[in-house]
XYZ file of C-alpha atoms in Angstrom:
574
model
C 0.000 0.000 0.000
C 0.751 3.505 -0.897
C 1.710 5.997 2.021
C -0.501 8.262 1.036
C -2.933 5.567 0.419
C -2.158 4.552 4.686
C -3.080 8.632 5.552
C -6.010 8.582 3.628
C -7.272 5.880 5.183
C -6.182 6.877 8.656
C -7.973 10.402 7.852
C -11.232 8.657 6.831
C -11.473 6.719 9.939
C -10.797 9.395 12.538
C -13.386 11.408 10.578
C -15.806 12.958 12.551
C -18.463 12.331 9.661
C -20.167 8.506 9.395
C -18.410 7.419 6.291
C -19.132 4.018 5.124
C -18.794 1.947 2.036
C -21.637 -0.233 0.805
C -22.258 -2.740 -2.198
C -24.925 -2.083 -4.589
C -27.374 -4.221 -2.484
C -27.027 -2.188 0.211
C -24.912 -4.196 2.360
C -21.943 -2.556 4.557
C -18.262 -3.846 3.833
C -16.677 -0.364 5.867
C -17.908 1.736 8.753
C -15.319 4.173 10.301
C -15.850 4.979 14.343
C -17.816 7.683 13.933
C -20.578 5.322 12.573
C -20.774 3.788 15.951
C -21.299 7.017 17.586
C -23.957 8.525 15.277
C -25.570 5.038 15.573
C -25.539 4.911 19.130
C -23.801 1.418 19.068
C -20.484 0.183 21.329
C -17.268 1.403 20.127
C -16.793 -2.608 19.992
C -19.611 -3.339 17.570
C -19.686 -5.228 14.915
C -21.144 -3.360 12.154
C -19.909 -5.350 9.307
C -23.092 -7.045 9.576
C -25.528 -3.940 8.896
C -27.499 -3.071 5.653
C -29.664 0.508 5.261
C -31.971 -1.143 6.361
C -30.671 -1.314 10.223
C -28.723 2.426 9.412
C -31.993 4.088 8.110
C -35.831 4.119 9.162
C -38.193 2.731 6.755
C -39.016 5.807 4.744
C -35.645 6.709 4.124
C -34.156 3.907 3.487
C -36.745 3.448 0.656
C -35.514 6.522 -0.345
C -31.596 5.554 -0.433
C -32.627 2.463 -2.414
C -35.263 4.154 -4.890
C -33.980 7.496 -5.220
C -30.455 8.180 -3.973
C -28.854 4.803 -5.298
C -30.221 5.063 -9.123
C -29.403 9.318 -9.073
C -25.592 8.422 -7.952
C -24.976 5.964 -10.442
C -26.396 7.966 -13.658
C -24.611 11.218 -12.828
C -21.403 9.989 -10.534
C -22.963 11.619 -7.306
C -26.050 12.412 -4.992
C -26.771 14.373 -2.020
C -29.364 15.631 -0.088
C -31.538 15.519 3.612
C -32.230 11.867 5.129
C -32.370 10.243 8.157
C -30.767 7.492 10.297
C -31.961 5.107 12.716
C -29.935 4.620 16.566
C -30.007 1.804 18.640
C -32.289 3.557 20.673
C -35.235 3.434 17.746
C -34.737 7.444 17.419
C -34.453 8.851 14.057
C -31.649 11.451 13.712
C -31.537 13.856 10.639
C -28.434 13.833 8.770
C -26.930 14.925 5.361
C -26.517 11.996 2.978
C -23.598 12.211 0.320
C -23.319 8.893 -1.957
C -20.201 8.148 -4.523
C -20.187 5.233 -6.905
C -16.718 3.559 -6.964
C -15.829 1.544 -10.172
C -13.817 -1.427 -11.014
C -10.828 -1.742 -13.920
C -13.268 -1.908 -16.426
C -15.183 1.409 -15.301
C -18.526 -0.601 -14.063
C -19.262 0.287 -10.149
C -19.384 -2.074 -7.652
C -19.289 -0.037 -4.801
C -20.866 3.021 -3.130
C -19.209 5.270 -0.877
C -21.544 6.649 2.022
C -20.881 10.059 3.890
C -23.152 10.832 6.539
C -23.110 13.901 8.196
C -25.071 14.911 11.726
C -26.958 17.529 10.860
C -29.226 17.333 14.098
C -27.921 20.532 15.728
C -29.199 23.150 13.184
C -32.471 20.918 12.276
C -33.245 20.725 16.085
C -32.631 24.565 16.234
C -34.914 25.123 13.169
C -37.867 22.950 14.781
C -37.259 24.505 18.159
C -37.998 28.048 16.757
C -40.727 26.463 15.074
C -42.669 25.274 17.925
C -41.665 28.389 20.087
C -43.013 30.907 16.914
C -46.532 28.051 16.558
C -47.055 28.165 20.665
C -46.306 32.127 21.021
C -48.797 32.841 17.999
C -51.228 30.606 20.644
C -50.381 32.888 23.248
C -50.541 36.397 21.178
C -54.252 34.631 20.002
C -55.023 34.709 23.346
C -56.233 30.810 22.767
C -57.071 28.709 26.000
C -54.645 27.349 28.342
C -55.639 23.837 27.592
C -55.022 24.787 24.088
C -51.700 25.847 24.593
C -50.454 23.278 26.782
C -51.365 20.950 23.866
C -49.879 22.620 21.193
C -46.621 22.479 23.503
C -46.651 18.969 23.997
C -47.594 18.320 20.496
C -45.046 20.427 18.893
C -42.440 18.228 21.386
C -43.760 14.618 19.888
C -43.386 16.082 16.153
C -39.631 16.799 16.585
C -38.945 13.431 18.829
C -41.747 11.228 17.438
C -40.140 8.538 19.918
C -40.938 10.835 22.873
C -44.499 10.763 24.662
C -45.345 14.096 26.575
C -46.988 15.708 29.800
C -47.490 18.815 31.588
C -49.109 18.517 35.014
C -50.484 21.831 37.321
C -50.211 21.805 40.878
C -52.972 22.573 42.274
C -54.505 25.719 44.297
C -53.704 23.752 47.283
C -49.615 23.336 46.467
C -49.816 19.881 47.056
C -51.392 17.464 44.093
C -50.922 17.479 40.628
C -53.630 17.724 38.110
C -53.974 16.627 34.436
C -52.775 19.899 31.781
C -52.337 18.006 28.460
C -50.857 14.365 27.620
C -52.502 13.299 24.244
C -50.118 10.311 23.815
C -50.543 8.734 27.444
C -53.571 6.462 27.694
C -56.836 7.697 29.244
C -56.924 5.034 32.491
C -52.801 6.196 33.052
C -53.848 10.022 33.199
C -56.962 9.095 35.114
C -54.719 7.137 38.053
C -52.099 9.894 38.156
C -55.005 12.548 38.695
C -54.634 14.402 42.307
C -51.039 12.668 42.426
C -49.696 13.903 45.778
C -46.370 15.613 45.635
C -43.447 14.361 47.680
C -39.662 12.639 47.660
C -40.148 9.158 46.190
C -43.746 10.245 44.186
C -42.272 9.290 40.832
C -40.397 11.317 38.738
C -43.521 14.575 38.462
C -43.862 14.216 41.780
C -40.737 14.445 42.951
C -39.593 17.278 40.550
C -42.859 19.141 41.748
C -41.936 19.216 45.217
C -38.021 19.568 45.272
C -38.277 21.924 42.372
C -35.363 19.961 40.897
C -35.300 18.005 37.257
C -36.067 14.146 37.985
C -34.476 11.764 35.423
C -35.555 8.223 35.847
C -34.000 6.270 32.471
C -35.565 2.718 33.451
C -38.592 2.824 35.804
C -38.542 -0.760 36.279
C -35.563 -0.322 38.611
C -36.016 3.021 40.115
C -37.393 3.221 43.607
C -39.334 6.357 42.918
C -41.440 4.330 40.390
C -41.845 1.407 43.099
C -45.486 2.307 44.494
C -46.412 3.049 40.241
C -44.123 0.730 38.292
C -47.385 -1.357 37.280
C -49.145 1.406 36.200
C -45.832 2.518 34.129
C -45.833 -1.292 33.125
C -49.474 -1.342 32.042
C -48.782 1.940 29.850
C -46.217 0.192 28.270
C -43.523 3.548 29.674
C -40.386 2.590 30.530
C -38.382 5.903 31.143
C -39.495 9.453 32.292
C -37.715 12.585 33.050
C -39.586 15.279 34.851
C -38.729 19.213 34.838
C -40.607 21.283 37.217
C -42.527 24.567 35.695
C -41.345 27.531 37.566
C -42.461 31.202 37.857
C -40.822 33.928 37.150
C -40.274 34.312 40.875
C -38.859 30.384 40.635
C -42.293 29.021 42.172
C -43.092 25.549 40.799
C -46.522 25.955 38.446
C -46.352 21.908 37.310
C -44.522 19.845 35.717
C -43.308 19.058 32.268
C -42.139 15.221 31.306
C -40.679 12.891 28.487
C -41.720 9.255 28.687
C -40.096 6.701 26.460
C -41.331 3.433 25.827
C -37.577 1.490 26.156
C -35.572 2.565 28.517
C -33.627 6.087 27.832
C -31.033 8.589 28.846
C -31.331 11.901 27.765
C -28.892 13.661 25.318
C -28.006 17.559 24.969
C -31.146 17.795 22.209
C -33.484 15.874 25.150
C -32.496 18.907 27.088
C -33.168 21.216 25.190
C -36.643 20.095 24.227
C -37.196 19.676 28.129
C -36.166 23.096 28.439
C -37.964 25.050 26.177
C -41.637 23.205 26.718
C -41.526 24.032 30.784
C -40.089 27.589 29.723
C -43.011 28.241 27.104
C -45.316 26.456 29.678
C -44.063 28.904 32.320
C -45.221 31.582 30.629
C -48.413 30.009 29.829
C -49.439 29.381 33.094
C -48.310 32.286 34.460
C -50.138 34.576 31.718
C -53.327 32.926 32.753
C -52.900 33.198 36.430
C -52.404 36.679 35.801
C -55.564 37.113 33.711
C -57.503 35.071 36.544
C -55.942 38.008 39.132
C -56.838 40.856 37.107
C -60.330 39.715 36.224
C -60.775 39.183 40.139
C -59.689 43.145 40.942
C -62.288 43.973 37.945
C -64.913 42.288 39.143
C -63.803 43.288 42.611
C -63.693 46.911 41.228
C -67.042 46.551 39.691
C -68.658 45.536 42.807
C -67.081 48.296 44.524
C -68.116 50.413 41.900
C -72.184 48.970 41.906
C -72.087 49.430 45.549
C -71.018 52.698 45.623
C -73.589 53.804 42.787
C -76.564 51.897 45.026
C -75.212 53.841 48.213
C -74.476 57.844 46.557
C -78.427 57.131 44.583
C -79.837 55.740 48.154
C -78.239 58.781 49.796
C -79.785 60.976 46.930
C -83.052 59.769 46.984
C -82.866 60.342 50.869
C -81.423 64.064 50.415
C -84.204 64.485 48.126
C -86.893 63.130 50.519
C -85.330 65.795 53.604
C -85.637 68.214 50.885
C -88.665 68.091 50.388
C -89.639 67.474 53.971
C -87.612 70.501 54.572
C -89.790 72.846 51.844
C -92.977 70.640 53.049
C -92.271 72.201 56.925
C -91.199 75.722 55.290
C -94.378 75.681 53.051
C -96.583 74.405 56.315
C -94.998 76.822 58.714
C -95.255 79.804 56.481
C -99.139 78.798 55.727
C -99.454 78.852 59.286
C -97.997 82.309 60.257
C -99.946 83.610 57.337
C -102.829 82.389 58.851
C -101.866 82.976 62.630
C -101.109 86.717 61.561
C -104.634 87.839 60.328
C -106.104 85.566 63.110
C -104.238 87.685 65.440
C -104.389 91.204 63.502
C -108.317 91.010 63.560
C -108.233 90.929 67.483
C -105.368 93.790 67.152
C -107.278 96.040 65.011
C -109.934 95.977 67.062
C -108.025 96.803 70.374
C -106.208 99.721 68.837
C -109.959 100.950 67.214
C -111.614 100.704 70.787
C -108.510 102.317 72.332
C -109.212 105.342 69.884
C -112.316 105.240 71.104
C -112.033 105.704 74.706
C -109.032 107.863 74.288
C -111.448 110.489 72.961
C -113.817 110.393 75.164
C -111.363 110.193 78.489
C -111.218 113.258 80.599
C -108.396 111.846 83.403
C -104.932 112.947 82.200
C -103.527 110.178 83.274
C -105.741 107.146 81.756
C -104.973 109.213 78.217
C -101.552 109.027 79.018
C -101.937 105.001 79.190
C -104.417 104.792 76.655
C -101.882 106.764 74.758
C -99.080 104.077 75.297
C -101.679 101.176 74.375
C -102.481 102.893 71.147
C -98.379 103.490 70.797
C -97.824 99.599 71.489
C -100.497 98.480 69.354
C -99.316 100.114 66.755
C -96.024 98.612 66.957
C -97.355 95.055 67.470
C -99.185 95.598 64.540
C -96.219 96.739 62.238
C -94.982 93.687 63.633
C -97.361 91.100 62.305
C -97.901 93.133 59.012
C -94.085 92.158 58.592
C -94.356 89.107 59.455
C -97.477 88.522 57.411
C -95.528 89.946 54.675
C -92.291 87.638 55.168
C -94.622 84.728 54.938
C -96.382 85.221 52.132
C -92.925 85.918 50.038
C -91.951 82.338 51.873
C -94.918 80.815 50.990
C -95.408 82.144 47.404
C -97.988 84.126 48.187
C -97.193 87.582 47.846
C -98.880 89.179 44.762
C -96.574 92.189 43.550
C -99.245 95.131 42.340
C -98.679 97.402 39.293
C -99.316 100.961 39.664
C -98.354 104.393 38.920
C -94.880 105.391 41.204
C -94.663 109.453 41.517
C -90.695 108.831 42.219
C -90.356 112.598 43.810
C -93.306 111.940 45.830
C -92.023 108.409 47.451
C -89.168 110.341 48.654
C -90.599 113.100 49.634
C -93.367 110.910 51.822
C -90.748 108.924 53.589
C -88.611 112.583 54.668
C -91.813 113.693 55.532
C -92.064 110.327 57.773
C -88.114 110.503 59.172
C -88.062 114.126 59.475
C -88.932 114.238 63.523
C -87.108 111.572 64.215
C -84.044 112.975 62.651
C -84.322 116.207 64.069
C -84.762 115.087 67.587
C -81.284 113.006 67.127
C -79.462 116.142 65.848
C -79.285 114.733 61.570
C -79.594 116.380 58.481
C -82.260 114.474 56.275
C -81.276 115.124 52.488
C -82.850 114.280 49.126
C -81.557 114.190 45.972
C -82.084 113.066 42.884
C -80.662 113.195 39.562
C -82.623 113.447 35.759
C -84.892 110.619 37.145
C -88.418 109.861 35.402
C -90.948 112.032 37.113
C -93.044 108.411 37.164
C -92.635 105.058 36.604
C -94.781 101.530 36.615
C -94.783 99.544 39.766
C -95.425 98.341 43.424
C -95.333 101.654 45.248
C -96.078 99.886 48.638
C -93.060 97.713 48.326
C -90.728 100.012 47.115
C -92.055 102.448 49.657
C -91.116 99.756 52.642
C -88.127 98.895 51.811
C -86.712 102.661 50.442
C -88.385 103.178 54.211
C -86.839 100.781 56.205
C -83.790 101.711 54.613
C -83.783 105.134 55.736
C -84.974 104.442 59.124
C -82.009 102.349 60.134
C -79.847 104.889 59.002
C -81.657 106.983 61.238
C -81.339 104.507 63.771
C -78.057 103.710 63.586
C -76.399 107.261 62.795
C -75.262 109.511 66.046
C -74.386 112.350 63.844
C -73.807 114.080 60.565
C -76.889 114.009 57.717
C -78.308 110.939 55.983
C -79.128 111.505 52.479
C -81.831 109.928 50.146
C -80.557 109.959 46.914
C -82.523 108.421 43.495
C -80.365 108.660 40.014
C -81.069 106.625 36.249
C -77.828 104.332 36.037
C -79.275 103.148 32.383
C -81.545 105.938 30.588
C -83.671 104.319 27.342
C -86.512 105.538 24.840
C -88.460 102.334 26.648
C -86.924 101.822 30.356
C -84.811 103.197 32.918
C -82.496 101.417 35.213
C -82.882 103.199 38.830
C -80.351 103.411 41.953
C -82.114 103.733 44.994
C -79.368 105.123 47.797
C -79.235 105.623 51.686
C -76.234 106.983 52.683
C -74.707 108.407 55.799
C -71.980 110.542 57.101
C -70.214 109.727 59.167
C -71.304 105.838 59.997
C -71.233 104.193 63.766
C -73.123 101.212 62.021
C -71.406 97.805 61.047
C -67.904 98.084 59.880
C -67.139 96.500 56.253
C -70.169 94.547 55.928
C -72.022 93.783 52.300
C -74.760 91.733 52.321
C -76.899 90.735 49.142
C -80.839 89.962 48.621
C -80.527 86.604 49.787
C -82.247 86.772 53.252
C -79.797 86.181 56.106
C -80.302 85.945 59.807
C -77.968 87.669 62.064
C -77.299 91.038 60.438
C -76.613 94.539 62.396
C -77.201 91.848 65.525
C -74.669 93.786 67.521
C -76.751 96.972 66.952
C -80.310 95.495 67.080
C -79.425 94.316 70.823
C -77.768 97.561 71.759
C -81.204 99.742 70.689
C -84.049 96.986 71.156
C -84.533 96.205 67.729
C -85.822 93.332 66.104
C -84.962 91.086 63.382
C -87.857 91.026 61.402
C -87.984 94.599 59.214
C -84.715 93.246 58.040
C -85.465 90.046 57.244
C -89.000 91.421 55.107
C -86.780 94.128 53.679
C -84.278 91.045 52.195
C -87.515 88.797 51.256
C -88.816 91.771 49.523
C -85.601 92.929 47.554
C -85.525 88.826 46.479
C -88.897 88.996 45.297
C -88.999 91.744 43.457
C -85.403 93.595 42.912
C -82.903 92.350 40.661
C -80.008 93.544 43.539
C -79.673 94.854 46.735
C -76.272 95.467 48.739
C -75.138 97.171 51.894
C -71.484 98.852 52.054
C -70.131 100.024 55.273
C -67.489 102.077 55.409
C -66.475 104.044 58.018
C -64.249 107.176 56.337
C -67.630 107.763 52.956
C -70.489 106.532 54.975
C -72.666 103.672 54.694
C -74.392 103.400 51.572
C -77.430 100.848 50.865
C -78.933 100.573 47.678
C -81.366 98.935 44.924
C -80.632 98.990 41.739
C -84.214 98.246 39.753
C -85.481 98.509 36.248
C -88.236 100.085 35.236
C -90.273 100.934 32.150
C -91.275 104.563 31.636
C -94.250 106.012 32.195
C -95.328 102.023 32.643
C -98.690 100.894 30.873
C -101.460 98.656 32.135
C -99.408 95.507 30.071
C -96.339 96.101 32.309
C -95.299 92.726 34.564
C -96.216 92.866 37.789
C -93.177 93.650 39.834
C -91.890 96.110 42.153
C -90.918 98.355 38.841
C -91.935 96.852 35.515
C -89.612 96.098 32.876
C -90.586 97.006 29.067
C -92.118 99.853 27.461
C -96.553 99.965 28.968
C-alpha cells in the first residue's frame, strides 16, 4: 500500500463524519468509528453485519434504495436531507452524500456513504418552530388547555419517539392535576389525577416538590417508580424525566415530562426540548394566572363600583326626601304664620280701634296718658305682624306684587316727611336728591315704599351724627326703560364696619346693633324677602371714612302701561 494511500485511510477513519462503504445491495463492507457514535452502538460493535436497512428508518431507506442509489450511479454523485436510525429506535436527521466507486473496467461495484449529523441546526430550526406556533397561541389569546397541547404536540413532532406531559399543581400546592398528555392512555392520566407531591412520588412528583429536574431512564428499577411501576408497566412507559414549571419568581406551576417506551437517557437535544416546553409552559401558566388576578380586581372593582352607585343614589333619593320634607315644613310653617297673623291682627285692630275710642272720650290725664301708650304699642305690634305677614307670604309664594303708577319725587318726599322728627330730635340732616330721574314710573309703590323706608330708618337709627341723604339717580336711561339706583347713605357711619350683604335673606345682620337699641330682626329680614322677590339687587357697604351706603338697583319701564309685569318696577315699554 501507498503511504498516502495509509493517511487517507487513517484520515477517513478518525473522521468525525459517518463514512461508510456499501455494495450495490445495500450491504456494509466499511464503517469508520464515527458510525458507531452517530448510531448509538459500542465502540466494539460489529457493524460489518448492517445493511440501510438497520442504518436508516423505513421511509428513508426506501428513499436511499429508490432514489439516492439510481441518481448516484447515472450522474457519478447524490446528495441531499435523510435520516438514520440509533439503537435507541430514534431517528436522527443527517446529510446523505453517496459516490459510486468503479472497477478496472469502469462498471461500479461499490458506493461510498458520507453521513453527516446535521441534528444541531435541524433541532434549532424545529425549536424556533414550535416556540413561533405556541407564542402565535399565546398572542391569540387561545385557551390554556389549548396551549399546553400545542406544547406537547409540537415536542412529539420533533422526537416522534418521545411521549409528553405537563401537570399543574394545584390551588392547594400539594397534588398534581392533568394539563395536556394526548399520547398517554386515558386510564394512566386518570390514576395519576390528584397525584400527591413528595420525595419518592415518581419522577412529576418528585420534581414538583423539590423543584429539581427528575431523570428516571428505566422505571422498572427506580425506587421512585416502586409504588407506580405497574401502572408505568401497564402503559407500556419505561423511562421518564420530569422538569418542574417555575415562575418567574422560581415558584413551581407543574410539571413538564418525556416518557419513552424502552428505557432512555437523555442527550443535549433531550435537554433542550425539556427546556424550552416548561419555559413556554411557564409563561403560559403564568399569563393565565395573571388574567384570573386581574379579572378578580375587575370584578372586585365593579362591585365596589355597583355598591357605591346603590349607596351615593340611596343617599340621593334620601337628600331628596329631607328636601322636600324641609320645603314641606317651610311651606306648612309659612301657611301657618300667614294664617296665625290675620287671626291675630283682627283681634289687634280691634283693640287699637276701641282704644281710639275711649281715648277720645277720656277726661283723666292720666288714663290718656296710658291709653296713649296702648295705642303706641299696638301700633307697633301691629307693624310687627304686618311684617311678618308679609315675610310669609314671600316664603310661601304668596305675595302678589301690584302694578301701579310710582310718583318717584313723591315716594321720597313721603318717607322725609315720615323721618323728618325723628331725625331732628337726634341732631341729623335728612337730604334728598335726585338726579334726571323719570318724574313716574310703573310699579309696586307699597313695596318700594317699605323697603326705600326701612332703609332710611335704620340709618336713622343707627347714625349719632352728621346728615343721611336719600338719593334716586337713572344708572341706564332708554326711549323704553330706565335702570334706577335707589341710595341711603350716611356721614359719618357708627353702624357695622365692612359689611355687604346681598338679597338673599340672612339671619344675624346689624345683631350687635339690634341688641344695643331693642330692635328686632324682622324689618330686616321682610326688607331682604322683599328685595328677592322683586329687585334684581340689593347690597349694603359700610365704610367708616364715605359713609354707609345701601342701595337697589331696579329697572323700570317709563311712564309704565297697564301691560307692564307685575313687579316692584316693571320692565318694558306699557
Amino acid at each position: 500500500m501507498e503511504p498516502n494511500t495509509e493517511n487517507l485511510l487513517r484520515i477517513i477513519a478518525d473522521s468525525p463524519d459517518f463514512i461508510g462503504v456499501i455494495d450495490l445491495d445495500g450491504h456494509f463492507k466499511y464503517c469508520n468509528k464515527a458510525a458507531s457514535r452517530l448510531l448509538a452502538h459500542p465502540d466494539d460493535a460489529d457493524l460489518g453485519t448492517l445493511s440501510l436497512d438497520d442504518v436508516h428508518p423505513p421511509w428513508a431507506a426506501r428513499r436511499v434504495r429508490d432514489t439516492a442509489i439510481p441518481a448516484a450511479l447515472a450522474t457519478g454523485r447524490w446528495e441531499g436531507e435523510s435520516a438514520i436510525l440509533r439503537a435507541n429506535g430514534r431517528e436522527v436527521p443527517v446529510w446523505l452524500e453517496i459516490l459510486p466507486q468503479r472497477d478496472a473496467s469502469g462498471e461500479p461495484h461499490l458506493l461510498s456513504l458520507i453521513i453527516r449529523d446535521i441534528s444541531a441546526q435541524k433541532l434549532s430550526q424545529n425549536l424556533e418552530k414550535h416556540r413561533s406556533t405556541v407564542l402565535q397561541f399565546l398572542v391569540d389569546a387561545a385557551p390554556l388547555p389549548a396551549v399546553l397541547e400545542a406544547i406537547v404536540v409540537g415536542i412529539e413532532r420533533i422526537d416522534p419517539t418521545a411521549l409528553t406531559s405537563i401537570l399543574l399543581l394545584a390551588s392547594d400546592g400539594r397534588h398534581l392535576l392533568k394539563g395536556a398528555a394526548p399520547s398517554l392512555p386515558a386510564f394512566y392520566n386518570d390514576a395519576i389525577e390528584g397525584l400527591e407531591i413528595g420525595p419518592g412520588r415518581g419522577s412529576c412528583g418528585t420534581a414538583a416538590a423539590t423543584g429539581c429536574r427528575v431523570i428516571v431512564d428505566d422505571i422498572a428499577t427506580h425506587p421512585y417508580w416502586a409504588p407506580y411501576k405497574a401502572l408505568a408497566a401497564s402503559a407500556g412507559l419505561a423511562s421518564c424525566w420530569s422538569e418542574p414549571i417555575l415562575d418567574s419568581r422560581q415558584n413551581v406551576l407543574g410539571t413538564f415530562a418525556i416518557y419513552h417506551r424502552s428505557p432512555s437517557t437523555p442527550t443535549e437535544e433531550d435537554f433542550a426540548l425539556i427546556g424550552q416546553a416548561s419555559s413556554l409552559a411557564s409563561i403560559a401558566i403564568e399569563r393565565r394566572r395573571t388574567e384570573m388576578e386581574l379579572d378578580r380586581y375587575r370584578n372586585h372593582l365593579e362591585e365596589l363600583v355597583e355598591k357605591r352607585s346603590r349607596t351615593i343614589h340611596d343617599l340621593n333619593r334620601e337628600l331628596e326626601q329631607r328636601v322636600r320634607d324641609a320645603e314641606n315644613a317651610t311651606r306648612e310653617k309659612s301657611e301657618f304664620l300667614a294664617n296665625m297673623s290675620h287671626e291675630i291682627r283682627s283681634p289687634l285692630n280691634a283693640i287699637i280701634g276701641l282704644t281710639h275710642l275711649i281715648r277720645r272720650s277720656a277726661q283723666d290725664a292720666d288714663q290718656i296718658d296710658k291709653l296713649g301708650k296702648i295705642a303706641t304699642a299696638g301700633h307697633h305690634l301691629l307693624s310687627v305682624i304686618n311684617d311678618i305677614l308679609d315675610f310669609s307670604k314671600i316664603e310661601s309664594g304668596q305675595l302678589e306684587l301690584e302694578s301701579n303708577i310710582v310718583e318717584l319725587g313723591t315716594l321720597a318726599a313721603n318717607i322725609t316727611s315720615m323721618l323728618e322728627n325723628t331725625a331732628r330730635d337726634k341732631g341729623l340732616a335728612l337730604k334728598v336728591e335726585t338726579f334726571e330721574i323719570p318724574r313716574q314710573v310703573r310699579g309696586d309703590s307699597t313695596r318700594l315704599t317699605q323697603a326705600f323706608l326701612n332703609l332710611a330708618t335704620n340709618a336713622v337709627k343707627f347714625t349719632e351724627q352728621g346728615s343721611i341723604t336719600l338719593r334716586i339717580r337713572a344708572l341706564d336711561d332708554r326711549p323704553d326703560s330706565v335702570l334706577l339706583r335707589f341710595e341711603v347713605t350716611e356721614d359719618p357711619s357708627e353702624g357695622v364696619d365692612g359689611q355687604r350683604f346681598c338679597h338673599t335673606p340672612q339671619l344675624g345682620l346689624w345683631s350687635g346693633a339690634m341688641s344695643a337699641n331693642g330692635d328686632t330682626m324682622v324689618g330686616v329680614m321682610r326688607l331682604r324677602s322683599l328685595m328677592s322677590a322683586g329687585a334684581d339687587t340689593l347690597a349694603a357697604e359700610l365704610d367708616s371714612v364715605l359713609g354707609t351706603a345701601w342701595d337697589d338697583a331696579l329697572e323700570a319701564c317709563r311712564n309704565g302701561g297697564d301691560g307692564a309685569e307685575a313687579s316692584w318696577l316693571s320692565r318694558g315699554v306699557g
